[in-house]
Amino acid sequence: MFTQDQPRLRNWINGQFVDVVASGSDQPVKTIPVTSPYNARVIGHVPLSTATDVADAVAAAQAAFPAWSSRTIKDRAAILIKFHSLLTKHVDQLADIVVLEHGKNKAEAIASVLKGQETVEYALSLPQVVQGKMLEVSRGITCYDTRVPLGVIASVVPFNFPVMVPMWTLPIAIAMGNTMVLKPSEKVPFTMTKIVELLKEAGLPDGVVNLVHGTADAVNALIDHEDVKAVTFVGTSHIAEMVSQRCHKLNKRVLALGGAKNHMISAPDRNIEMTSTDVVNSYSGCSGQRCMAATVLLTIGHQQELVDKIVAKSEALRPGSTAGAVGPVIDQASVDKITRYINEAEASGARILVDGRPWTKNQSEGFWVGPTVILHTNKQDAALHDEIFGPVLSILAVDTAEEALAIENANPYGNAACIYTSSGAIADHFTKRFSAGMCGVNIGVAVPREPFSFGGWNKSRFGNHCDITGDGGVEFFSMRRKVTTKWVAQENASWMS
């Protein structure tokens, strides 16, 4: 689909592709290569936008805001209906781009596009969802409220879901009347380049959604621009906290989602077949490159039969791009990080039950690490605590339910947790005590579906305390205007009688 000879990508500003501005008249535009994780080959070059490029994009969004925000929400949603239809029409093409630039297998890529569609579908319902309240609060006094858009929104998205994560913000933000400047990950820039073309085809007015490529300089320029009223970010917790702090210093609304270390707890009464399948799918799906991947399994007591099933199903996984195969990770830095954690765990005395390190050598090209299962005895092993972001499962046996909960609660993140059990009472006990914003019962990837909102707690989320989708997204992307009214009849209004 793409070749190394393809012209470098361009920004999308005010409804058209534009070249990035060089930092000096005598200097070329800076670019970085985009590589396909399957074979490490360069498939294009992404430009590094300057503050000037960002300012142009923000200016276009600011100019489009008055007309766009003055439309009725039903009018805005009507354009998203057309966009939804185009996403459905192009789902296969979009999935192919995701496979090429990210490395998901084809089935995962299609699923990620369809998951993004769910948020678009929720945005279509907003004309019915965001109706304000009205109440006669005392005799002759009525209060009502309305939703007011913020203005220009900056959205900074990561590499791991090139369609789904941008759709967490874009449809809700623009349906609520905002305009947007979106910066995709420099590692996967092609997918959103196609998406903005579909938005234009759907009839979205020029300037409502703009796209700027780049790295940290572009992000900082977006945050600092005085016309950007709110910022959303998805990435590592370290960077999310930095983004949040930078926005707060400017008194700017911000929602920054960070990383995770999600726990699964296996009770003795779990269903072994279902649990083993779900655990393997959770830690190895999407090559482990998702913040909802559950990568720590705590078994209450030694559950050898369950562990054996997990090992057998993990060993059966194969590399590739077809359904059920495990794709590559995003780049060599990820390979190095993942294998370092495996090496350190082994050195500390952990048993490597399934070793994915040979995949780094067996595959002639690309960035590969196979599914890896580690059985720990040392509770201090870094692999039990740090976000590895790869297909690595850590297993630790504990003696009691309270010990398992203590380990999960001590985790500084608060994204997701899951209990495997056949008992409703046990499920209730754990879900009420997990320190996580998204909990699962016999579901290792407990992603809420609209209208329920996506969002974790603690160091998985920084900034304004809203979730990023569903009603949390509506709350973040709008302000409430409260109006109190009192009317007095005219004494000389003879026409009334």
PDB file of C-alpha atoms in Angstrom, residues 74-298:
ATOM      1  CA  LYS A  74     -28.832  17.523  15.488  1.00  0.00           C
ATOM      2  CA  ASP A  75     -27.205  19.226  12.511  1.00  0.00           C
ATOM      3  CA  ARG A  76     -23.729  18.294  13.706  1.00  0.00           C
ATOM      4  CA  ALA A  77     -24.799  14.712  14.424  1.00  0.00           C
ATOM      5  CA  ALA A  78     -26.207  14.433  10.892  1.00  0.00           C
ATOM      6  CA  ILE A  79     -22.680  14.852   9.495  1.00  0.00           C
ATOM      7  CA  LEU A  80     -21.423  12.158  11.862  1.00  0.00           C
ATOM      8  CA  ILE A  81     -24.098   9.814  10.513  1.00  0.00           C
ATOM      9  CA  LYS A  82     -22.507  10.160   7.077  1.00  0.00           C
ATOM     10  CA  PHE A  83     -19.050   9.716   8.612  1.00  0.00           C
ATOM     11  CA  HIS A  84     -20.218   6.536  10.346  1.00  0.00           C
ATOM     12  CA  SER A  85     -21.406   5.179   6.999  1.00  0.00           C
ATOM     13  CA  LEU A  86     -18.051   5.963   5.390  1.00  0.00           C
ATOM     14  CA  LEU A  87     -16.145   4.269   8.217  1.00  0.00           C
ATOM     15  CA  THR A  88     -18.236   1.162   7.636  1.00  0.00           C
ATOM     16  CA  LYS A  89     -17.598   1.328   3.899  1.00  0.00           C
ATOM     17  CA  HIS A  90     -13.823   1.687   4.377  1.00  0.00           C
ATOM     18  CA  VAL A  91     -13.340  -0.612   7.369  1.00  0.00           C
ATOM     19  CA  ASP A  92     -11.254  -3.099   5.391  1.00  0.00           C
ATOM     20  CA  GLN A  93      -8.982  -0.417   3.956  1.00  0.00           C
ATOM     21  CA  LEU A  94      -8.509   1.212   7.344  1.00  0.00           C
ATOM     22  CA  ALA A  95      -7.714  -2.166   8.895  1.00  0.00           C
ATOM     23  CA  ASP A  96      -5.077  -2.812   6.219  1.00  0.00           C
ATOM     24  CA  ILE A  97      -3.404   0.492   7.085  1.00  0.00           C
ATOM     25  CA  VAL A  98      -3.454  -0.420  10.795  1.00  0.00           C
ATOM     26  CA  VAL A  99      -1.905  -3.821  10.023  1.00  0.00           C
ATOM     27  CA  LEU A 100       0.839  -2.214   7.965  1.00  0.00           C
ATOM     28  CA  GLU A 101       1.870   0.638  10.232  1.00  0.00           C
ATOM     29  CA  HIS A 102       1.048  -0.816  13.649  1.00  0.00           C
ATOM     30  CA  GLY A 103       1.404  -4.594  13.369  1.00  0.00           C
ATOM     31  CA  LYS A 104      -1.974  -5.836  14.602  1.00  0.00           C
ATOM     32  CA  ASN A 105      -3.291  -8.936  12.933  1.00  0.00           C
ATOM     33  CA  LYS A 106      -6.127  -8.289  10.486  1.00  0.00           C
ATOM     34  CA  ALA A 107      -8.902  -9.439  12.814  1.00  0.00           C
ATOM     35  CA  GLU A 108      -7.622  -7.212  15.627  1.00  0.00           C
ATOM     36  CA  ALA A 109      -7.309  -4.282  13.234  1.00  0.00           C
ATOM     37  CA  ILE A 110     -10.904  -4.680  12.046  1.00  0.00           C
ATOM     38  CA  ALA A 111     -12.094  -4.983  15.652  1.00  0.00           C
ATOM     39  CA  SER A 112     -10.259  -1.776  16.576  1.00  0.00           C
ATOM     40  CA  VAL A 113     -12.002   0.147  13.789  1.00  0.00           C
ATOM     41  CA  LEU A 114     -15.382  -1.216  14.862  1.00  0.00           C
ATOM     42  CA  LYS A 115     -14.644  -0.328  18.470  1.00  0.00           C
ATOM     43  CA  GLY A 116     -13.989   3.236  17.341  1.00  0.00           C
ATOM     44  CA  GLN A 117     -17.322   3.101  15.545  1.00  0.00           C
ATOM     45  CA  GLU A 118     -19.054   2.490  18.874  1.00  0.00           C
ATOM     46  CA  THR A 119     -18.036   5.935  20.113  1.00  0.00           C
ATOM     47  CA  VAL A 120     -19.192   7.486  16.851  1.00  0.00           C
ATOM     48  CA  GLU A 121     -22.533   5.748  17.388  1.00  0.00           C
ATOM     49  CA  TYR A 122     -22.726   7.171  20.899  1.00  0.00           C
ATOM     50  CA  ALA A 123     -22.042  10.642  19.502  1.00  0.00           C
ATOM     51  CA  LEU A 124     -25.001  10.169  17.144  1.00  0.00           C
ATOM     52  CA  SER A 125     -27.245   9.782  20.207  1.00  0.00           C
ATOM     53  CA  LEU A 126     -26.150  13.046  21.823  1.00  0.00           C
ATOM     54  CA  PRO A 127     -29.132  15.101  20.567  1.00  0.00           C
ATOM     55  CA  GLN A 128     -31.245  12.872  22.831  1.00  0.00           C
ATOM     56  CA  VAL A 129     -28.663  12.445  25.598  1.00  0.00           C
ATOM     57  CA  VAL A 130     -27.541  16.010  26.371  1.00  0.00           C
ATOM     58  CA  GLN A 131     -30.885  17.698  26.812  1.00  0.00           C
ATOM     59  CA  GLY A 132     -30.674  20.036  29.786  1.00  0.00           C
ATOM     60  CA  LYS A 133     -32.769  20.098  32.929  1.00  0.00           C
ATOM     61  CA  MET A 134     -35.598  22.541  33.703  1.00  0.00           C
ATOM     62  CA  LEU A 135     -37.375  22.988  37.009  1.00  0.00           C
ATOM     63  CA  GLU A 136     -39.588  25.538  38.726  1.00  0.00           C
ATOM     64  CA  VAL A 137     -37.445  25.874  41.832  1.00  0.00           C
ATOM     65  CA  SER A 138     -39.802  28.270  43.664  1.00  0.00           C
ATOM     66  CA  ARG A 139     -43.027  30.071  42.845  1.00  0.00           C
ATOM     67  CA  GLY A 140     -42.440  32.067  39.668  1.00  0.00           C
ATOM     68  CA  ILE A 141     -38.723  31.117  39.472  1.00  0.00           C
ATOM     69  CA  THR A 142     -37.504  28.600  36.885  1.00  0.00           C
ATOM     70  CA  CYS A 143     -33.968  27.247  36.401  1.00  0.00           C
ATOM     71  CA  TYR A 144     -32.634  25.449  33.357  1.00  0.00           C
ATOM     72  CA  ASP A 145     -29.204  24.513  32.048  1.00  0.00           C
ATOM     73  CA  THR A 146     -27.641  24.043  28.625  1.00  0.00           C
ATOM     74  CA  ARG A 147     -24.382  22.575  27.343  1.00  0.00           C
ATOM     75  CA  VAL A 148     -21.869  25.042  25.893  1.00  0.00           C
ATOM     76  CA  PRO A 149     -18.825  23.931  23.824  1.00  0.00           C
ATOM     77  CA  LEU A 150     -15.367  24.922  24.988  1.00  0.00           C
ATOM     78  CA  GLY A 151     -13.722  25.990  21.726  1.00  0.00           C
ATOM     79  CA  VAL A 152     -10.575  24.477  20.220  1.00  0.00           C
ATOM     80  CA  ILE A 153      -9.633  21.051  21.623  1.00  0.00           C
ATOM     81  CA  ALA A 154      -6.155  19.535  21.284  1.00  0.00           C
ATOM     82  CA  SER A 155      -6.104  15.730  21.162  1.00  0.00           C
ATOM     83  CA  VAL A 156      -2.807  13.839  21.396  1.00  0.00           C
ATOM     84  CA  VAL A 157      -3.143  10.112  20.752  1.00  0.00           C
ATOM     85  CA  PRO A 158      -0.789   7.094  21.029  1.00  0.00           C
ATOM     86  CA  PHE A 159       0.404   4.452  18.587  1.00  0.00           C
ATOM     87  CA  ASN A 160      -1.324   1.361  19.930  1.00  0.00           C
ATOM     88  CA  PHE A 161      -4.832   1.957  18.507  1.00  0.00           C
ATOM     89  CA  PRO A 162      -4.557   4.240  15.465  1.00  0.00           C
ATOM     90  CA  VAL A 163      -8.355   4.429  14.949  1.00  0.00           C
ATOM     91  CA  MET A 164     -10.012   3.543  18.231  1.00  0.00           C
ATOM     92  CA  VAL A 165      -8.276   5.982  20.589  1.00  0.00           C
ATOM     93  CA  PRO A 166      -8.752   9.050  18.348  1.00  0.00           C
ATOM     94  CA  MET A 167     -12.417   8.087  18.181  1.00  0.00           C
ATOM     95  CA  TRP A 168     -12.574   8.279  21.994  1.00  0.00           C
ATOM     96  CA  THR A 169     -12.375  12.056  21.656  1.00  0.00           C
ATOM     97  CA  LEU A 170     -13.092  13.269  18.121  1.00  0.00           C
ATOM     98  CA  PRO A 171     -16.788  12.396  17.601  1.00  0.00           C
ATOM     99  CA  ILE A 172     -17.982  13.495  21.043  1.00  0.00           C
ATOM    100  CA  ALA A 173     -15.895  16.685  20.996  1.00  0.00           C
ATOM    101  CA  ILE A 174     -17.154  17.887  17.630  1.00  0.00           C
ATOM    102  CA  ALA A 175     -20.738  16.738  18.195  1.00  0.00           C
ATOM    103  CA  MET A 176     -20.749  18.961  21.285  1.00  0.00           C
ATOM    104  CA  GLY A 177     -19.765  21.912  19.062  1.00  0.00           C
ATOM    105  CA  ASN A 178     -16.006  22.082  19.584  1.00  0.00           C
ATOM    106  CA  THR A 179     -13.341  22.166  16.890  1.00  0.00           C
ATOM    107  CA  MET A 180     -10.160  20.118  17.091  1.00  0.00           C
ATOM    108  CA  VAL A 181      -6.463  19.865  16.335  1.00  0.00           C
ATOM    109  CA  LEU A 182      -5.349  16.238  16.560  1.00  0.00           C
ATOM    110  CA  LYS A 183      -1.766  15.014  16.711  1.00  0.00           C
ATOM    111  CA  PRO A 184      -1.449  11.327  15.845  1.00  0.00           C
ATOM    112  CA  SER A 185       1.503   9.253  16.970  1.00  0.00           C
ATOM    113  CA  GLU A 186       4.481   9.734  14.697  1.00  0.00           C
ATOM    114  CA  LYS A 187       4.755   5.924  14.648  1.00  0.00           C
ATOM    115  CA  VAL A 188       1.326   5.412  13.022  1.00  0.00           C
ATOM    116  CA  PRO A 189       0.468   8.577  11.064  1.00  0.00           C
ATOM    117  CA  PHE A 190      -1.247   7.070   8.013  1.00  0.00           C
ATOM    118  CA  THR A 191      -4.530   5.928   9.553  1.00  0.00           C
ATOM    119  CA  MET A 192      -5.720   9.337  10.729  1.00  0.00           C
ATOM    120  CA  THR A 193      -4.583  10.820   7.419  1.00  0.00           C
ATOM    121  CA  LYS A 194      -7.235   8.626   5.790  1.00  0.00           C
ATOM    122  CA  ILE A 195      -9.792   9.440   8.499  1.00  0.00           C
ATOM    123  CA  VAL A 196      -9.662  13.213   7.905  1.00  0.00           C
ATOM    124  CA  GLU A 197     -10.342  12.610   4.223  1.00  0.00           C
ATOM    125  CA  LEU A 198     -13.446  10.633   5.191  1.00  0.00           C
ATOM    126  CA  LEU A 199     -14.570  13.443   7.490  1.00  0.00           C
ATOM    127  CA  LYS A 200     -14.375  15.886   4.593  1.00  0.00           C
ATOM    128  CA  GLU A 201     -16.277  13.472   2.355  1.00  0.00           C
ATOM    129  CA  ALA A 202     -18.960  13.274   5.036  1.00  0.00           C
ATOM    130  CA  GLY A 203     -19.469  17.020   4.771  1.00  0.00           C
ATOM    131  CA  LEU A 204     -17.556  18.246   7.817  1.00  0.00           C
ATOM    132  CA  PRO A 205     -16.808  21.957   7.294  1.00  0.00           C
ATOM    133  CA  ASP A 206     -13.193  22.936   6.721  1.00  0.00           C
ATOM    134  CA  GLY A 207     -11.275  23.737   9.879  1.00  0.00           C
ATOM    135  CA  VAL A 208     -13.456  21.756  12.286  1.00  0.00           C
ATOM    136  CA  VAL A 209     -10.889  18.930  12.497  1.00  0.00           C
ATOM    137  CA  ASN A 210      -7.215  19.551  11.725  1.00  0.00           C
ATOM    138  CA  LEU A 211      -4.226  17.207  11.810  1.00  0.00           C
ATOM    139  CA  VAL A 212      -0.639  18.090  12.719  1.00  0.00           C
ATOM    140  CA  HIS A 213       2.238  15.625  12.711  1.00  0.00           C
ATOM    141  CA  GLY A 214       5.236  15.739  14.975  1.00  0.00           C
ATOM    142  CA  THR A 215       6.619  14.868  18.379  1.00  0.00           C
ATOM    143  CA  ALA A 216       7.045  16.652  21.730  1.00  0.00           C
ATOM    144  CA  ASP A 217       7.574  20.111  20.216  1.00  0.00           C
ATOM    145  CA  ALA A 218       4.201  19.963  18.482  1.00  0.00           C
ATOM    146  CA  VAL A 219       2.502  18.740  21.661  1.00  0.00           C
ATOM    147  CA  ASN A 220       4.008  21.523  23.754  1.00  0.00           C
ATOM    148  CA  ALA A 221       3.014  24.120  21.172  1.00  0.00           C
ATOM    149  CA  LEU A 222      -0.564  22.839  21.268  1.00  0.00           C
ATOM    150  CA  ILE A 223      -0.715  22.911  25.060  1.00  0.00           C
ATOM    151  CA  ASP A 224       0.758  26.402  25.257  1.00  0.00           C
ATOM    152  CA  HIS A 225      -1.393  28.007  22.565  1.00  0.00           C
ATOM    153  CA  GLU A 226      -3.799  30.450  24.191  1.00  0.00           C
ATOM    154  CA  ASP A 227      -6.669  29.533  21.844  1.00  0.00           C
ATOM    155  CA  VAL A 228      -6.545  25.855  22.821  1.00  0.00           C
ATOM    156  CA  LYS A 229      -9.147  25.556  25.570  1.00  0.00           C
ATOM    157  CA  ALA A 230      -8.714  21.898  26.538  1.00  0.00           C
ATOM    158  CA  VAL A 231      -6.232  19.073  26.001  1.00  0.00           C
ATOM    159  CA  THR A 232      -6.702  15.302  25.915  1.00  0.00           C
ATOM    160  CA  PHE A 233      -3.745  12.938  25.993  1.00  0.00           C
ATOM    161  CA  VAL A 234      -3.308   9.162  26.008  1.00  0.00           C
ATOM    162  CA  GLY A 235       0.131   7.654  26.604  1.00  0.00           C
ATOM    163  CA  THR A 236       2.467   6.644  29.415  1.00  0.00           C
ATOM    164  CA  SER A 237       1.742   7.793  32.958  1.00  0.00           C
ATOM    165  CA  HIS A 238       5.035   9.674  33.114  1.00  0.00           C
ATOM    166  CA  ILE A 239       4.167  11.826  30.101  1.00  0.00           C
ATOM    167  CA  ALA A 240       0.483  12.053  31.068  1.00  0.00           C
ATOM    168  CA  GLU A 241       1.445  13.588  34.398  1.00  0.00           C
ATOM    169  CA  MET A 242       3.759  16.063  32.673  1.00  0.00           C
ATOM    170  CA  VAL A 243       1.003  17.073  30.233  1.00  0.00           C
ATOM    171  CA  SER A 244      -1.435  17.491  33.106  1.00  0.00           C
ATOM    172  CA  GLN A 245       0.937  19.664  35.104  1.00  0.00           C
ATOM    173  CA  ARG A 246       1.757  21.845  32.100  1.00  0.00           C
ATOM    174  CA  CYS A 247      -1.957  22.398  31.425  1.00  0.00           C
ATOM    175  CA  HIS A 248      -2.754  23.137  35.050  1.00  0.00           C
ATOM    176  CA  LYS A 249      -0.120  25.855  35.163  1.00  0.00           C
ATOM    177  CA  LEU A 250      -2.035  27.497  32.319  1.00  0.00           C
ATOM    178  CA  ASN A 251      -5.384  26.901  34.065  1.00  0.00           C
ATOM    179  CA  LYS A 252      -6.350  24.760  31.090  1.00  0.00           C
ATOM    180  CA  ARG A 253      -8.805  21.878  31.160  1.00  0.00           C
ATOM    181  CA  VAL A 254      -6.961  18.568  30.685  1.00  0.00           C
ATOM    182  CA  LEU A 255      -7.690  14.851  30.649  1.00  0.00           C
ATOM    183  CA  ALA A 256      -4.511  12.766  30.421  1.00  0.00           C
ATOM    184  CA  LEU A 257      -4.780   8.968  30.487  1.00  0.00           C
ATOM    185  CA  GLY A 258      -1.639   7.057  31.417  1.00  0.00           C
ATOM    186  CA  GLY A 259      -0.446   3.497  31.718  1.00  0.00           C
ATOM    187  CA  ALA A 260      -1.574   0.476  33.677  1.00  0.00           C
ATOM    188  CA  LYS A 261      -0.620  -2.735  35.393  1.00  0.00           C
ATOM    189  CA  ASN A 262      -3.817  -4.746  35.426  1.00  0.00           C
ATOM    190  CA  HIS A 263      -4.401  -7.745  37.665  1.00  0.00           C
ATOM    191  CA  MET A 264      -6.446 -10.901  37.207  1.00  0.00           C
ATOM    192  CA  ILE A 265      -7.302 -12.952  40.295  1.00  0.00           C
ATOM    193  CA  SER A 266      -8.229 -16.601  39.918  1.00  0.00           C
ATOM    194  CA  ALA A 267     -10.427 -18.002  42.685  1.00  0.00           C
ATOM    195  CA  PRO A 268     -10.369 -21.768  43.323  1.00  0.00           C
ATOM    196  CA  ASP A 269     -13.910 -22.102  41.923  1.00  0.00           C
ATOM    197  CA  ARG A 270     -13.090 -20.568  38.515  1.00  0.00           C
ATOM    198  CA  ASN A 271     -13.912 -22.360  35.273  1.00  0.00           C
ATOM    199  CA  ILE A 272     -10.514 -23.576  34.094  1.00  0.00           C
ATOM    200  CA  GLU A 273     -11.231 -23.737  30.360  1.00  0.00           C
ATOM    201  CA  MET A 274     -12.824 -20.295  30.153  1.00  0.00           C
ATOM    202  CA  THR A 275     -10.285 -18.693  32.477  1.00  0.00           C
ATOM    203  CA  SER A 276      -7.248 -20.061  30.665  1.00  0.00           C
ATOM    204  CA  THR A 277      -8.567 -18.916  27.278  1.00  0.00           C
ATOM    205  CA  ASP A 278      -9.469 -15.482  28.572  1.00  0.00           C
ATOM    206  CA  VAL A 279      -6.154 -14.971  30.362  1.00  0.00           C
ATOM    207  CA  VAL A 280      -4.180 -15.819  27.216  1.00  0.00           C
ATOM    208  CA  ASN A 281      -6.332 -13.555  25.080  1.00  0.00           C
ATOM    209  CA  SER A 282      -5.952 -10.725  27.575  1.00  0.00           C
ATOM    210  CA  TYR A 283      -2.180 -10.691  27.922  1.00  0.00           C
ATOM    211  CA  SER A 284      -1.228 -11.640  24.340  1.00  0.00           C
ATOM    212  CA  GLY A 285      -3.948  -9.956  22.284  1.00  0.00           C
ATOM    213  CA  CYS A 286      -2.726  -6.959  20.286  1.00  0.00           C
ATOM    214  CA  SER A 287       0.778  -8.173  21.235  1.00  0.00           C
ATOM    215  CA  GLY A 288       0.122  -6.918  24.759  1.00  0.00           C
ATOM    216  CA  GLN A 289       0.251  -3.321  23.517  1.00  0.00           C
ATOM    217  CA  ARG A 290      -2.912  -2.050  25.180  1.00  0.00           C
ATOM    218  CA  CYS A 291      -3.530  -0.378  28.513  1.00  0.00           C
ATOM    219  CA  MET A 292      -6.329  -2.857  29.242  1.00  0.00           C
ATOM    220  CA  ALA A 293      -4.131  -5.949  28.858  1.00  0.00           C
ATOM    221  CA  ALA A 294      -4.161  -7.887  32.126  1.00  0.00           C
ATOM    222  CA  THR A 295      -0.568  -8.996  32.644  1.00  0.00           C
ATOM    223  CA  VAL A 296      -0.516 -10.251  36.250  1.00  0.00           C
ATOM    224  CA  LEU A 297      -2.403 -13.398  37.279  1.00  0.00           C
ATOM    225  CA  LEU A 298      -2.714 -13.996  41.014  1.00  0.00           C
TER     226      LEU A 298
END
